[in-house]
Amino acid sequence: MGILVDQSPTNSGVPAQFFGQPCWATIGPVIFALRNHAPVHAATMARGADGRYTIEFTSEIPMANTGNLRDDLVENVQRCQDAVEAAIRKNPGQWLWLHRRWKARPRLEEEWKQRMGG
């Protein structure tokens, strides 16, 4: 299963950092992994000079599972963001980015504030 984790979610997001900037990130891959005890790997595909594509997978991204779902979601989502950021830094010319990644999400911000008791 593949999920694009460098997208800005409209629902089911948690605060994260991406390239040193605050953003919102999807919890989808983390929820799937925790519920199904499935491994998580970042995958990238790069086009070579010959026009062929090569797909690469990182080693497994370890998922925290402390029993505190909120904290585990935040930690694991950040681990996924960090893995994608590392892949982009390795080969930035291959990252296709067509949206506003760091935009404000007022509804998510308000929901998160309520969940955090503030």
Short mmCIF file of C-alpha atoms in Angstrom, two decimals:
data_model
loop_
_atom_site.label_atom_id
_atom_site.label_comp_id
_atom_site.label_asym_id
_atom_site.label_seq_id
_atom_site.Cartn_x
_atom_site.Cartn_y
_atom_site.Cartn_z
CA MET A 1 0.00 0.00 0.00
CA GLY A 2 1.32 3.43 -0.81
CA ILE A 3 0.30 6.72 0.76
CA LEU A 4 1.69 10.13 -0.16
CA VAL A 5 2.82 11.56 3.17
CA ASP A 6 4.13 14.85 1.82
CA GLN A 7 0.59 16.13 1.24
CA SER A 8 -1.23 18.65 3.43
CA PRO A 9 -4.23 16.80 4.93
CA THR A 10 -7.67 18.30 5.27
CA ASN A 11 -8.69 15.70 7.88
CA SER A 12 -6.94 13.36 10.27
CA GLY A 13 -3.70 15.27 10.58
CA VAL A 14 -1.25 16.00 13.35
CA PRO A 15 1.28 18.80 13.66
CA ALA A 16 4.74 17.95 12.33
CA GLN A 17 7.88 19.54 10.93
CA PHE A 18 8.87 19.27 7.27
CA PHE A 19 12.11 20.91 6.14
CA GLY A 20 12.23 22.74 9.47
CA GLN A 21 8.82 24.33 9.05
CA PRO A 22 5.61 23.50 10.93
CA CYS A 23 2.99 21.71 8.87
CA TRP A 24 0.15 19.25 9.16
CA ALA A 25 0.76 15.63 8.21
CA THR A 26 -1.51 12.67 7.60
CA ILE A 27 -1.91 9.93 10.18
CA GLY A 28 -3.05 7.38 7.56
CA PRO A 29 0.13 5.30 7.21
CA VAL A 30 0.73 5.28 10.95
CA ILE A 31 -2.81 4.18 11.82
CA PHE A 32 -2.63 1.43 9.20
CA ALA A 33 0.77 0.26 10.48
CA LEU A 34 -0.23 0.25 14.15
CA ARG A 35 -3.56 -1.51 13.58
CA ASN A 36 -2.10 -4.15 11.29
CA HIS A 37 1.38 -4.53 12.75
CA ALA A 38 2.64 -3.69 9.27
CA PRO A 39 6.11 -2.35 8.52
CA VAL A 40 6.47 1.17 7.15
CA HIS A 41 9.04 2.05 4.49
CA ALA A 42 9.56 5.27 2.58
CA ALA A 43 9.66 4.70 -1.16
CA THR A 44 11.05 6.95 -3.85
CA MET A 45 11.19 6.70 -7.59
CA ALA A 46 13.79 8.54 -9.64
CA ARG A 47 14.13 8.96 -13.37
CA GLY A 48 17.62 8.26 -14.68
CA ALA A 49 19.42 9.91 -17.57
CA ASP A 50 18.41 6.96 -19.77
CA GLY A 51 14.71 7.61 -19.07
CA ARG A 52 14.31 4.54 -16.89
CA TYR A 53 12.90 4.73 -13.40
CA THR A 54 14.40 3.21 -10.29
CA ILE A 55 12.35 2.66 -7.16
CA GLU A 56 14.05 2.56 -3.77
CA PHE A 57 12.71 1.62 -0.37
CA THR A 58 14.23 2.70 2.92
CA SER A 59 14.80 0.25 5.69
CA GLU A 60 11.80 -0.13 7.98
CA ILE A 61 10.81 3.02 9.84
CA PRO A 62 10.32 1.82 13.42
CA MET A 63 6.93 2.71 14.86
CA ALA A 64 6.63 3.74 18.51
CA ASN A 65 3.85 1.83 20.25
CA THR A 66 3.86 2.96 23.88
CA GLY A 67 0.12 2.64 24.41
CA ASN A 68 -0.37 6.43 24.31
CA LEU A 69 -2.02 6.72 20.89
CA ARG A 70 -1.84 10.52 20.61
CA ASP A 71 1.88 10.65 21.45
CA ASP A 72 2.61 7.64 19.23
CA LEU A 73 0.78 9.25 16.31
CA VAL A 74 2.78 12.46 16.62
CA GLU A 75 6.09 10.62 16.98
CA ASN A 76 5.47 8.16 14.17
CA VAL A 77 4.10 10.75 11.76
CA GLN A 78 7.25 12.79 12.36
CA ARG A 79 9.38 9.73 11.66
CA CYS A 80 7.60 9.33 8.32
CA GLN A 81 8.06 13.00 7.49
CA ASP A 82 11.75 12.77 8.38
CA ALA A 83 12.22 9.76 6.09
CA VAL A 84 10.59 11.52 3.15
CA GLU A 85 12.56 14.70 3.82
CA ALA A 86 15.81 12.68 3.85
CA ALA A 87 14.91 11.12 0.50
CA ILE A 88 14.14 14.52 -1.00
CA ARG A 89 17.38 15.99 0.30
CA LYS A 90 19.26 13.07 -1.29
CA ASN A 91 17.81 13.83 -4.73
CA PRO A 92 15.84 17.13 -4.69
CA GLY A 93 15.50 17.35 -8.45
CA GLN A 94 13.20 14.34 -8.41
CA TRP A 95 10.61 15.75 -5.99
CA LEU A 96 7.42 16.80 -7.76
CA TRP A 97 5.64 19.34 -5.60
CA LEU A 98 2.48 21.04 -6.84
CA HIS A 99 0.67 22.26 -3.74
CA ARG A 100 1.04 24.56 -0.72
CA ARG A 101 2.56 22.11 1.79
CA TRP A 102 2.88 24.52 4.70
CA LYS A 103 -0.54 26.16 4.61
CA ALA A 104 -2.55 26.87 7.73
CA ARG A 105 -5.30 24.45 8.68
CA PRO A 106 -7.48 26.45 11.11
CA ARG A 107 -9.97 23.61 11.71
CA LEU A 108 -7.21 21.08 12.41
CA GLU A 109 -5.45 23.62 14.63
CA GLU A 110 -8.63 24.17 16.66
CA GLU A 111 -9.35 20.44 16.96
CA TRP A 112 -5.76 19.77 18.02
CA LYS A 113 -5.90 22.54 20.64
CA GLN A 114 -9.09 21.00 22.08
CA ARG A 115 -7.53 17.53 22.16
CA MET A 116 -4.52 18.90 23.99
CA GLY A 117 -6.78 20.45 26.62
CA GLY A 118 -6.28 24.06 25.65
#
